């Protein structure tokens, strides 16, 4: 078991809108064996252990606070690892959800977005406005998104939910400076043929110079909403080239949080990495429907 915690380190289940831990696609996926361990079975047991120890949503909530506030994917596994694991030939079991471009990235005009209430206080009205049944999985997902977007930032982290492309770009300008240029990094859309869960081999990686980083995560909502946050703590960004066991290649956006000293000690990452807050960086891949923004640096 030590090899598992040392090599692939942390995989965290993200609960999908219907509240299930594992989607049907993951149940049907071929088992991924890593160092003799059935990874999915191992993760299911770890997740159940955490639930019994800390309550049903304990680590999920902390993961949302520290990594992202939600996902539009039906289900996901986010791989967490350390920078030293970025080396040629390293195999990591990863889930890259397929994102249908016809159903994602649908920002509405800012004028329209600003005319629609966006708060938990207006939740009942919003369900009626979007014709979403009360108590449905879609309603629960909407409520979680609104709640996440009402979480306040602090001196260490600025948080913001963008409901239009204009508000997204305006937030970036406020962080980087109105005269600054910046670029948006995104993991390319994966093919429909890409399995739900498989081993990926690290082929190459390149660090992106990023003195400041904004990470934005697509949330479940009737139109595009991105939970964006920027931390004062050092963050490194990499583009990592990966090849799946089936031959599919993915150039994945990767973020490494270099200072975890303020993270909750009960965060699942520390449990599986067997490290303590502040003693190790935590890295993770970004799915196709999430974004990372970094300033363009002028060559000297």
PDB file of C-alpha atoms in Angstrom:
ATOM      1  CA  UNK A   1       0.000   0.000   0.000  1.00  0.00           C
ATOM      2  CA  UNK A   2       2.955   2.295   0.539  1.00  0.00           C
ATOM      3  CA  UNK A   3       3.724   2.311  -3.180  1.00  0.00           C
ATOM      4  CA  UNK A   4       0.212   3.536  -3.924  1.00  0.00           C
ATOM      5  CA  UNK A   5       0.448   6.485  -1.541  1.00  0.00           C
ATOM      6  CA  UNK A   6       3.974   7.284  -2.783  1.00  0.00           C
ATOM      7  CA  UNK A   7       3.394   7.067  -6.535  1.00  0.00           C
ATOM      8  CA  UNK A   8      -0.108   7.949  -7.579  1.00  0.00           C
ATOM      9  CA  UNK A   9      -0.759   9.743  -4.304  1.00  0.00           C
ATOM     10  CA  UNK A  10      -4.244  11.229  -4.299  1.00  0.00           C
ATOM     11  CA  UNK A  11      -7.354  10.617  -6.288  1.00  0.00           C
ATOM     12  CA  UNK A  12     -10.478  12.338  -5.065  1.00  0.00           C
ATOM     13  CA  UNK A  13     -14.056  11.577  -6.028  1.00  0.00           C
ATOM     14  CA  UNK A  14     -16.133  14.590  -7.001  1.00  0.00           C
ATOM     15  CA  UNK A  15     -19.810  14.010  -6.279  1.00  0.00           C
ATOM     16  CA  UNK A  16     -21.992  14.536  -9.343  1.00  0.00           C
ATOM     17  CA  UNK A  17     -25.359  16.258  -9.435  1.00  0.00           C
ATOM     18  CA  UNK A  18     -27.418  13.197  -8.559  1.00  0.00           C
ATOM     19  CA  UNK A  19     -25.371  12.628  -5.437  1.00  0.00           C
ATOM     20  CA  UNK A  20     -23.787   9.308  -6.433  1.00  0.00           C
ATOM     21  CA  UNK A  21     -20.112   8.712  -5.808  1.00  0.00           C
ATOM     22  CA  UNK A  22     -19.457   6.596  -8.901  1.00  0.00           C
ATOM     23  CA  UNK A  23     -21.215   7.061 -12.249  1.00  0.00           C
ATOM     24  CA  UNK A  24     -22.507   4.117 -14.288  1.00  0.00           C
ATOM     25  CA  UNK A  25     -19.742   4.746 -16.850  1.00  0.00           C
ATOM     26  CA  UNK A  26     -17.113   4.311 -14.163  1.00  0.00           C
ATOM     27  CA  UNK A  27     -18.781   1.150 -12.908  1.00  0.00           C
ATOM     28  CA  UNK A  28     -18.645  -0.248 -16.445  1.00  0.00           C
ATOM     29  CA  UNK A  29     -15.043   0.840 -17.091  1.00  0.00           C
ATOM     30  CA  UNK A  30     -12.300  -1.739 -17.235  1.00  0.00           C
ATOM     31  CA  UNK A  31     -10.395  -1.928 -13.937  1.00  0.00           C
ATOM     32  CA  UNK A  32      -7.166   0.077 -13.780  1.00  0.00           C
ATOM     33  CA  UNK A  33      -4.464  -1.854 -11.954  1.00  0.00           C
ATOM     34  CA  UNK A  34      -1.604   0.193 -10.525  1.00  0.00           C
ATOM     35  CA  UNK A  35       1.221  -1.538  -8.637  1.00  0.00           C
ATOM     36  CA  UNK A  36      -1.069  -4.519  -8.200  1.00  0.00           C
ATOM     37  CA  UNK A  37      -3.881  -2.405  -6.747  1.00  0.00           C
ATOM     38  CA  UNK A  38      -7.351  -1.999  -8.280  1.00  0.00           C
ATOM     39  CA  UNK A  39      -7.336   1.792  -8.108  1.00  0.00           C
ATOM     40  CA  UNK A  40     -11.099   2.336  -8.259  1.00  0.00           C
ATOM     41  CA  UNK A  41     -11.794  -0.155  -5.486  1.00  0.00           C
ATOM     42  CA  UNK A  42      -9.036   1.384  -3.372  1.00  0.00           C
ATOM     43  CA  UNK A  43     -10.480   4.875  -3.821  1.00  0.00           C
ATOM     44  CA  UNK A  44     -14.010   3.763  -3.012  1.00  0.00           C
ATOM     45  CA  UNK A  45     -12.801   2.294   0.264  1.00  0.00           C
ATOM     46  CA  UNK A  46     -10.765   5.406   1.119  1.00  0.00           C
ATOM     47  CA  UNK A  47     -13.777   7.616   0.419  1.00  0.00           C
ATOM     48  CA  UNK A  48     -16.023   5.477   2.623  1.00  0.00           C
ATOM     49  CA  UNK A  49     -13.436   5.618   5.418  1.00  0.00           C
ATOM     50  CA  UNK A  50     -13.391   9.410   5.238  1.00  0.00           C
ATOM     51  CA  UNK A  51     -17.195   9.589   5.323  1.00  0.00           C
ATOM     52  CA  UNK A  52     -17.367   7.435   8.441  1.00  0.00           C
ATOM     53  CA  UNK A  53     -14.623   9.430  10.143  1.00  0.00           C
ATOM     54  CA  UNK A  54     -15.728  12.970   9.263  1.00  0.00           C
ATOM     55  CA  UNK A  55     -19.275  12.875   7.927  1.00  0.00           C
ATOM     56  CA  UNK A  56     -20.766  12.521   4.460  1.00  0.00           C
ATOM     57  CA  UNK A  57     -19.614  15.802   2.910  1.00  0.00           C
ATOM     58  CA  UNK A  58     -16.623  16.760   5.041  1.00  0.00           C
ATOM     59  CA  UNK A  59     -13.778  16.321   2.571  1.00  0.00           C
ATOM     60  CA  UNK A  60     -15.928  17.102  -0.439  1.00  0.00           C
ATOM     61  CA  UNK A  61     -16.589  20.557   1.007  1.00  0.00           C
ATOM     62  CA  UNK A  62     -12.907  21.107   1.776  1.00  0.00           C
ATOM     63  CA  UNK A  63     -11.965  19.970  -1.714  1.00  0.00           C
ATOM     64  CA  UNK A  64     -14.434  22.462  -3.151  1.00  0.00           C
ATOM     65  CA  UNK A  65     -12.991  25.233  -1.017  1.00  0.00           C
ATOM     66  CA  UNK A  66      -9.366  24.546  -1.846  1.00  0.00           C
ATOM     67  CA  UNK A  67      -9.486  23.117  -5.351  1.00  0.00           C
ATOM     68  CA  UNK A  68     -12.753  24.054  -6.978  1.00  0.00           C
ATOM     69  CA  UNK A  69     -16.304  24.822  -6.078  1.00  0.00           C
ATOM     70  CA  UNK A  70     -17.935  22.279  -8.340  1.00  0.00           C
ATOM     71  CA  UNK A  71     -17.997  20.709 -11.766  1.00  0.00           C
ATOM     72  CA  UNK A  72     -20.375  20.372 -14.657  1.00  0.00           C
ATOM     73  CA  UNK A  73     -19.143  16.822 -15.228  1.00  0.00           C
ATOM     74  CA  UNK A  74     -21.363  13.911 -14.248  1.00  0.00           C
ATOM     75  CA  UNK A  75     -18.590  12.466 -12.134  1.00  0.00           C
ATOM     76  CA  UNK A  76     -14.879  12.786 -11.908  1.00  0.00           C
ATOM     77  CA  UNK A  77     -11.656  11.720 -10.404  1.00  0.00           C
ATOM     78  CA  UNK A  78      -9.068  14.421  -9.925  1.00  0.00           C
ATOM     79  CA  UNK A  79      -5.512  13.139  -9.667  1.00  0.00           C
ATOM     80  CA  UNK A  80      -3.336  14.870  -7.122  1.00  0.00           C
ATOM     81  CA  UNK A  81       0.407  14.355  -7.156  1.00  0.00           C
ATOM     82  CA  UNK A  82       3.748  16.071  -6.542  1.00  0.00           C
ATOM     83  CA  UNK A  83       6.076  17.823  -8.956  1.00  0.00           C
ATOM     84  CA  UNK A  84       8.622  15.022  -8.660  1.00  0.00           C
ATOM     85  CA  UNK A  85       6.056  12.742 -10.341  1.00  0.00           C
ATOM     86  CA  UNK A  86       6.348  14.760 -13.565  1.00  0.00           C
ATOM     87  CA  UNK A  87       8.934  12.558 -15.222  1.00  0.00           C
ATOM     88  CA  UNK A  88       9.024  10.705 -18.506  1.00  0.00           C
ATOM     89  CA  UNK A  89       7.370   7.308 -18.369  1.00  0.00           C
ATOM     90  CA  UNK A  90       5.479   7.883 -15.131  1.00  0.00           C
ATOM     91  CA  UNK A  91       2.065   6.250 -15.255  1.00  0.00           C
ATOM     92  CA  UNK A  92      -0.890   7.921 -13.532  1.00  0.00           C
ATOM     93  CA  UNK A  93      -4.481   6.653 -13.420  1.00  0.00           C
ATOM     94  CA  UNK A  94      -6.619   9.610 -14.533  1.00  0.00           C
ATOM     95  CA  UNK A  95     -10.199  10.381 -15.463  1.00  0.00           C
ATOM     96  CA  UNK A  96     -10.635  12.995 -18.208  1.00  0.00           C
ATOM     97  CA  UNK A  97     -14.379  13.460 -18.721  1.00  0.00           C
ATOM     98  CA  UNK A  98     -15.605  13.949 -22.254  1.00  0.00           C
ATOM     99  CA  UNK A  99     -17.010  17.449 -22.644  1.00  0.00           C
ATOM    100  CA  UNK A 100     -19.615  17.986 -25.345  1.00  0.00           C
ATOM    101  CA  UNK A 101     -18.813  21.380 -26.920  1.00  0.00           C
ATOM    102  CA  UNK A 102     -22.474  21.713 -27.891  1.00  0.00           C
ATOM    103  CA  UNK A 103     -23.431  21.679 -24.217  1.00  0.00           C
ATOM    104  CA  UNK A 104     -20.536  23.568 -22.631  1.00  0.00           C
ATOM    105  CA  UNK A 105     -19.054  27.066 -22.625  1.00  0.00           C
ATOM    106  CA  UNK A 106     -22.437  28.683 -23.272  1.00  0.00           C
ATOM    107  CA  UNK A 107     -21.997  32.120 -21.786  1.00  0.00           C
ATOM    108  CA  UNK A 108     -25.002  34.385 -22.125  1.00  0.00           C
ATOM    109  CA  UNK A 109     -24.631  38.147 -22.815  1.00  0.00           C
ATOM    110  CA  UNK A 110     -23.692  40.183 -19.752  1.00  0.00           C
ATOM    111  CA  UNK A 111     -26.828  42.322 -19.982  1.00  0.00           C
ATOM    112  CA  UNK A 112     -28.971  39.200 -19.838  1.00  0.00           C
ATOM    113  CA  UNK A 113     -26.902  37.629 -17.051  1.00  0.00           C
ATOM    114  CA  UNK A 114     -27.122  40.802 -14.960  1.00  0.00           C
ATOM    115  CA  UNK A 115     -30.907  40.837 -15.360  1.00  0.00           C
ATOM    116  CA  UNK A 116     -31.323  37.384 -13.785  1.00  0.00           C
ATOM    117  CA  UNK A 117     -31.023  37.090  -9.970  1.00  0.00           C
ATOM    118  CA  UNK A 118     -28.036  35.011  -8.891  1.00  0.00           C
ATOM    119  CA  UNK A 119     -28.329  34.200  -5.185  1.00  0.00           C
ATOM    120  CA  UNK A 120     -29.649  31.545  -2.838  1.00  0.00           C
ATOM    121  CA  UNK A 121     -32.311  34.041  -1.709  1.00  0.00           C
ATOM    122  CA  UNK A 122     -33.802  33.896  -5.200  1.00  0.00           C
ATOM    123  CA  UNK A 123     -33.501  30.103  -5.476  1.00  0.00           C
ATOM    124  CA  UNK A 124     -37.246  29.388  -5.540  1.00  0.00           C
ATOM    125  CA  UNK A 125     -37.767  32.061  -8.179  1.00  0.00           C
ATOM    126  CA  UNK A 126     -34.879  30.698 -10.257  1.00  0.00           C
ATOM    127  CA  UNK A 127     -36.294  27.165 -10.244  1.00  0.00           C
ATOM    128  CA  UNK A 128     -39.539  28.526 -11.638  1.00  0.00           C
ATOM    129  CA  UNK A 129     -37.701  30.815 -14.088  1.00  0.00           C
ATOM    130  CA  UNK A 130     -35.717  27.910 -15.567  1.00  0.00           C
ATOM    131  CA  UNK A 131     -38.590  25.385 -15.205  1.00  0.00           C
ATOM    132  CA  UNK A 132     -36.522  23.090 -13.000  1.00  0.00           C
ATOM    133  CA  UNK A 133     -38.456  20.794 -10.614  1.00  0.00           C
ATOM    134  CA  UNK A 134     -37.860  21.394  -6.928  1.00  0.00           C
ATOM    135  CA  UNK A 135     -35.874  18.561  -5.333  1.00  0.00           C
ATOM    136  CA  UNK A 136     -34.499  17.333  -8.661  1.00  0.00           C
ATOM    137  CA  UNK A 137     -30.781  16.636  -9.191  1.00  0.00           C
ATOM    138  CA  UNK A 138     -30.612  19.747 -11.371  1.00  0.00           C
ATOM    139  CA  UNK A 139     -32.129  21.838  -8.586  1.00  0.00           C
ATOM    140  CA  UNK A 140     -29.651  20.455  -6.057  1.00  0.00           C
ATOM    141  CA  UNK A 141     -26.759  21.241  -8.400  1.00  0.00           C
ATOM    142  CA  UNK A 142     -28.024  24.798  -8.894  1.00  0.00           C
ATOM    143  CA  UNK A 143     -28.301  25.290  -5.140  1.00  0.00           C
ATOM    144  CA  UNK A 144     -24.745  24.043  -4.629  1.00  0.00           C
ATOM    145  CA  UNK A 145     -23.472  26.420  -7.305  1.00  0.00           C
ATOM    146  CA  UNK A 146     -25.230  29.430  -5.777  1.00  0.00           C
ATOM    147  CA  UNK A 147     -23.969  28.496  -2.311  1.00  0.00           C
ATOM    148  CA  UNK A 148     -20.404  28.101  -3.574  1.00  0.00           C
ATOM    149  CA  UNK A 149     -20.575  31.474  -5.301  1.00  0.00           C
ATOM    150  CA  UNK A 150     -21.606  33.151  -2.060  1.00  0.00           C
ATOM    151  CA  UNK A 151     -18.480  31.959  -0.249  1.00  0.00           C
ATOM    152  CA  UNK A 152     -16.413  34.987   0.656  1.00  0.00           C
ATOM    153  CA  UNK A 153     -12.736  35.326  -0.110  1.00  0.00           C
ATOM    154  CA  UNK A 154     -10.147  36.442   2.415  1.00  0.00           C
ATOM    155  CA  UNK A 155      -6.736  38.078   2.551  1.00  0.00           C
ATOM    156  CA  UNK A 156      -5.137  34.957   1.091  1.00  0.00           C
ATOM    157  CA  UNK A 157      -7.600  34.203  -1.714  1.00  0.00           C
ATOM    158  CA  UNK A 158      -9.882  36.244  -3.970  1.00  0.00           C
ATOM    159  CA  UNK A 159     -13.018  34.471  -5.168  1.00  0.00           C
ATOM    160  CA  UNK A 160     -15.481  35.412  -7.871  1.00  0.00           C
ATOM    161  CA  UNK A 161     -18.192  33.746  -9.953  1.00  0.00           C
ATOM    162  CA  UNK A 162     -18.310  34.901 -13.571  1.00  0.00           C
ATOM    163  CA  UNK A 163     -21.701  34.637 -15.255  1.00  0.00           C
ATOM    164  CA  UNK A 164     -20.630  36.104 -18.611  1.00  0.00           C
ATOM    165  CA  UNK A 165     -17.491  36.280 -20.691  1.00  0.00           C
ATOM    166  CA  UNK A 166     -17.318  40.022 -20.017  1.00  0.00           C
ATOM    167  CA  UNK A 167     -17.350  39.537 -16.261  1.00  0.00           C
ATOM    168  CA  UNK A 168     -14.726  36.780 -16.571  1.00  0.00           C
ATOM    169  CA  UNK A 169     -12.345  39.037 -18.507  1.00  0.00           C
ATOM    170  CA  UNK A 170     -13.071  41.980 -16.205  1.00  0.00           C
ATOM    171  CA  UNK A 171     -12.148  39.887 -13.164  1.00  0.00           C
ATOM    172  CA  UNK A 172      -8.865  38.878 -14.828  1.00  0.00           C
ATOM    173  CA  UNK A 173      -8.082  42.530 -15.598  1.00  0.00           C
ATOM    174  CA  UNK A 174      -8.739  43.474 -11.976  1.00  0.00           C
ATOM    175  CA  UNK A 175      -6.300  40.802 -10.786  1.00  0.00           C
ATOM    176  CA  UNK A 176      -3.535  41.244 -13.365  1.00  0.00           C
ATOM    177  CA  UNK A 177      -3.958  44.969 -13.937  1.00  0.00           C
ATOM    178  CA  UNK A 178      -6.036  46.836 -16.505  1.00  0.00           C
ATOM    179  CA  UNK A 179      -3.035  47.341 -18.793  1.00  0.00           C
ATOM    180  CA  UNK A 180      -1.851  43.729 -18.586  1.00  0.00           C
ATOM    181  CA  UNK A 181      -2.245  41.116 -21.289  1.00  0.00           C
ATOM    182  CA  UNK A 182      -3.056  37.578 -20.260  1.00  0.00           C
ATOM    183  CA  UNK A 183      -3.677  34.202 -21.831  1.00  0.00           C
ATOM    184  CA  UNK A 184      -6.204  31.488 -21.138  1.00  0.00           C
ATOM    185  CA  UNK A 185      -4.979  27.904 -20.808  1.00  0.00           C
ATOM    186  CA  UNK A 186      -7.306  24.963 -21.195  1.00  0.00           C
ATOM    187  CA  UNK A 187      -6.953  21.209 -21.530  1.00  0.00           C
ATOM    188  CA  UNK A 188      -8.151  20.416 -25.088  1.00  0.00           C
ATOM    189  CA  UNK A 189     -11.477  18.644 -25.421  1.00  0.00           C
ATOM    190  CA  UNK A 190     -11.041  14.904 -25.075  1.00  0.00           C
ATOM    191  CA  UNK A 191     -12.328  12.466 -27.658  1.00  0.00           C
ATOM    192  CA  UNK A 192     -15.539  10.579 -27.056  1.00  0.00           C
ATOM    193  CA  UNK A 193     -13.477   7.411 -27.426  1.00  0.00           C
ATOM    194  CA  UNK A 194     -11.393   8.274 -24.381  1.00  0.00           C
ATOM    195  CA  UNK A 195     -12.304   5.810 -21.620  1.00  0.00           C
ATOM    196  CA  UNK A 196     -13.756   7.134 -18.417  1.00  0.00           C
ATOM    197  CA  UNK A 197     -10.751   5.926 -16.452  1.00  0.00           C
ATOM    198  CA  UNK A 198      -7.369   4.650 -17.606  1.00  0.00           C
ATOM    199  CA  UNK A 199      -3.632   4.898 -17.062  1.00  0.00           C
ATOM    200  CA  UNK A 200      -1.857   7.824 -18.728  1.00  0.00           C
ATOM    201  CA  UNK A 201       1.899   7.956 -19.292  1.00  0.00           C
ATOM    202  CA  UNK A 202       3.770  11.248 -18.844  1.00  0.00           C
ATOM    203  CA  UNK A 203       5.528  12.114 -22.115  1.00  0.00           C
ATOM    204  CA  UNK A 204       6.631  15.707 -21.567  1.00  0.00           C
ATOM    205  CA  UNK A 205       5.958  18.776 -19.461  1.00  0.00           C
ATOM    206  CA  UNK A 206       6.708  22.481 -19.558  1.00  0.00           C
ATOM    207  CA  UNK A 207       6.303  25.052 -16.820  1.00  0.00           C
ATOM    208  CA  UNK A 208       4.388  28.203 -17.722  1.00  0.00           C
ATOM    209  CA  UNK A 209       5.903  31.331 -16.203  1.00  0.00           C
ATOM    210  CA  UNK A 210       3.117  32.570 -13.968  1.00  0.00           C
ATOM    211  CA  UNK A 211       3.785  35.046 -11.146  1.00  0.00           C
ATOM    212  CA  UNK A 212       0.005  35.229 -10.692  1.00  0.00           C
ATOM    213  CA  UNK A 213      -2.604  32.596 -11.496  1.00  0.00           C
ATOM    214  CA  UNK A 214      -6.393  32.606 -11.794  1.00  0.00           C
ATOM    215  CA  UNK A 215      -8.091  29.220 -11.809  1.00  0.00           C
ATOM    216  CA  UNK A 216     -11.692  29.018 -13.024  1.00  0.00           C
ATOM    217  CA  UNK A 217     -13.955  25.992 -12.646  1.00  0.00           C
ATOM    218  CA  UNK A 218     -17.133  25.375 -14.595  1.00  0.00           C
ATOM    219  CA  UNK A 219     -20.128  24.935 -12.296  1.00  0.00           C
ATOM    220  CA  UNK A 220     -23.430  23.180 -12.878  1.00  0.00           C
ATOM    221  CA  UNK A 221     -26.001  25.808 -13.905  1.00  0.00           C
ATOM    222  CA  UNK A 222     -28.495  26.436 -16.749  1.00  0.00           C
ATOM    223  CA  UNK A 223     -25.911  28.720 -18.390  1.00  0.00           C
ATOM    224  CA  UNK A 224     -22.132  29.005 -18.101  1.00  0.00           C
ATOM    225  CA  UNK A 225     -20.915  29.982 -14.626  1.00  0.00           C
ATOM    226  CA  UNK A 226     -17.253  29.869 -13.651  1.00  0.00           C
ATOM    227  CA  UNK A 227     -15.987  29.894 -10.076  1.00  0.00           C
ATOM    228  CA  UNK A 228     -12.680  31.763 -10.281  1.00  0.00           C
ATOM    229  CA  UNK A 229     -10.123  32.202  -7.553  1.00  0.00           C
ATOM    230  CA  UNK A 230      -6.638  33.623  -7.201  1.00  0.00           C
ATOM    231  CA  UNK A 231      -4.402  32.835  -4.253  1.00  0.00           C
ATOM    232  CA  UNK A 232      -1.533  34.869  -2.865  1.00  0.00           C
ATOM    233  CA  UNK A 233       0.347  31.676  -2.098  1.00  0.00           C
ATOM    234  CA  UNK A 234       2.815  30.519  -4.756  1.00  0.00           C
ATOM    235  CA  UNK A 235       1.234  28.522  -7.556  1.00  0.00           C
ATOM    236  CA  UNK A 236       3.007  26.850 -10.465  1.00  0.00           C
ATOM    237  CA  UNK A 237       1.418  25.991 -13.809  1.00  0.00           C
ATOM    238  CA  UNK A 238       2.538  23.250 -16.186  1.00  0.00           C
ATOM    239  CA  UNK A 239       1.373  21.885 -19.521  1.00  0.00           C
ATOM    240  CA  UNK A 240       1.772  18.120 -19.324  1.00  0.00           C
ATOM    241  CA  UNK A 241       1.640  15.823 -22.364  1.00  0.00           C
ATOM    242  CA  UNK A 242       0.055  12.476 -21.553  1.00  0.00           C
ATOM    243  CA  UNK A 243      -0.724   9.346 -23.531  1.00  0.00           C
ATOM    244  CA  UNK A 244      -3.485   6.991 -22.465  1.00  0.00           C
ATOM    245  CA  UNK A 245      -3.252   3.233 -22.605  1.00  0.00           C
ATOM    246  CA  UNK A 246      -5.551   3.355 -25.655  1.00  0.00           C
ATOM    247  CA  UNK A 247      -3.224   5.763 -27.526  1.00  0.00           C
ATOM    248  CA  UNK A 248      -5.224   8.942 -26.961  1.00  0.00           C
ATOM    249  CA  UNK A 249      -3.055  11.970 -26.160  1.00  0.00           C
ATOM    250  CA  UNK A 250      -3.967  14.843 -23.863  1.00  0.00           C
ATOM    251  CA  UNK A 251      -2.030  18.063 -23.221  1.00  0.00           C
ATOM    252  CA  UNK A 252      -3.316  18.758 -19.739  1.00  0.00           C
ATOM    253  CA  UNK A 253      -3.220  22.018 -17.837  1.00  0.00           C
ATOM    254  CA  UNK A 254      -1.694  21.293 -14.450  1.00  0.00           C
ATOM    255  CA  UNK A 255      -1.606  23.484 -11.342  1.00  0.00           C
ATOM    256  CA  UNK A 256       0.635  22.950  -8.324  1.00  0.00           C
ATOM    257  CA  UNK A 257      -0.213  24.632  -5.026  1.00  0.00           C
ATOM    258  CA  UNK A 258       3.210  25.200  -3.472  1.00  0.00           C
ATOM    259  CA  UNK A 259       2.007  26.337  -0.042  1.00  0.00           C
ATOM    260  CA  UNK A 260      -0.586  24.147   1.672  1.00  0.00           C
ATOM    261  CA  UNK A 261       0.074  25.429   5.187  1.00  0.00           C
ATOM    262  CA  UNK A 262      -3.404  26.988   5.468  1.00  0.00           C
ATOM    263  CA  UNK A 263      -5.310  23.971   4.154  1.00  0.00           C
ATOM    264  CA  UNK A 264      -7.515  22.018   6.514  1.00  0.00           C
ATOM    265  CA  UNK A 265      -5.433  19.222   8.117  1.00  0.00           C
ATOM    266  CA  UNK A 266      -8.299  16.807   7.419  1.00  0.00           C
ATOM    267  CA  UNK A 267      -8.176  17.425   3.666  1.00  0.00           C
ATOM    268  CA  UNK A 268      -8.199  14.066   1.895  1.00  0.00           C
ATOM    269  CA  UNK A 269      -5.012  14.929   0.008  1.00  0.00           C
ATOM    270  CA  UNK A 270      -2.967  14.853   3.204  1.00  0.00           C
ATOM    271  CA  UNK A 271      -4.575  11.562   4.238  1.00  0.00           C
ATOM    272  CA  UNK A 272      -3.570   9.808   1.028  1.00  0.00           C
ATOM    273  CA  UNK A 273      -0.264  11.571   0.497  1.00  0.00           C
ATOM    274  CA  UNK A 274       0.643  10.912   4.121  1.00  0.00           C
ATOM    275  CA  UNK A 275       1.928  14.473   4.502  1.00  0.00           C
ATOM    276  CA  UNK A 276       0.972  17.388   6.705  1.00  0.00           C
ATOM    277  CA  UNK A 277      -0.146  20.894   5.725  1.00  0.00           C
ATOM    278  CA  UNK A 278       2.777  23.011   4.578  1.00  0.00           C
ATOM    279  CA  UNK A 279       5.159  20.088   4.072  1.00  0.00           C
ATOM    280  CA  UNK A 280       4.375  19.304   0.433  1.00  0.00           C
ATOM    281  CA  UNK A 281       2.987  20.910  -2.697  1.00  0.00           C
ATOM    282  CA  UNK A 282      -0.241  19.510  -4.150  1.00  0.00           C
ATOM    283  CA  UNK A 283      -0.650  19.283  -7.934  1.00  0.00           C
ATOM    284  CA  UNK A 284      -3.696  18.399 -10.000  1.00  0.00           C
ATOM    285  CA  UNK A 285      -4.847  18.287 -13.623  1.00  0.00           C
ATOM    286  CA  UNK A 286      -7.630  20.455 -15.015  1.00  0.00           C
ATOM    287  CA  UNK A 287     -10.473  18.933 -17.058  1.00  0.00           C
ATOM    288  CA  UNK A 288     -11.451  20.418 -20.421  1.00  0.00           C
ATOM    289  CA  UNK A 289     -14.227  22.625 -19.081  1.00  0.00           C
ATOM    290  CA  UNK A 290     -12.013  24.426 -16.538  1.00  0.00           C
ATOM    291  CA  UNK A 291      -9.718  27.367 -17.303  1.00  0.00           C
ATOM    292  CA  UNK A 292      -6.448  28.815 -16.039  1.00  0.00           C
ATOM    293  CA  UNK A 293      -5.480  32.416 -16.749  1.00  0.00           C
ATOM    294  CA  UNK A 294      -1.919  33.711 -16.461  1.00  0.00           C
ATOM    295  CA  UNK A 295      -0.403  37.083 -17.427  1.00  0.00           C
ATOM    296  CA  UNK A 296       1.596  37.416 -20.620  1.00  0.00           C
ATOM    297  CA  UNK A 297       5.177  38.219 -19.637  1.00  0.00           C
ATOM    298  CA  UNK A 298       7.115  40.714 -21.726  1.00  0.00           C
ATOM    299  CA  UNK A 299      10.529  39.463 -22.816  1.00  0.00           C
ATOM    300  CA  UNK A 300      13.399  41.600 -21.507  1.00  0.00           C
TER     301      UNK A 300
END
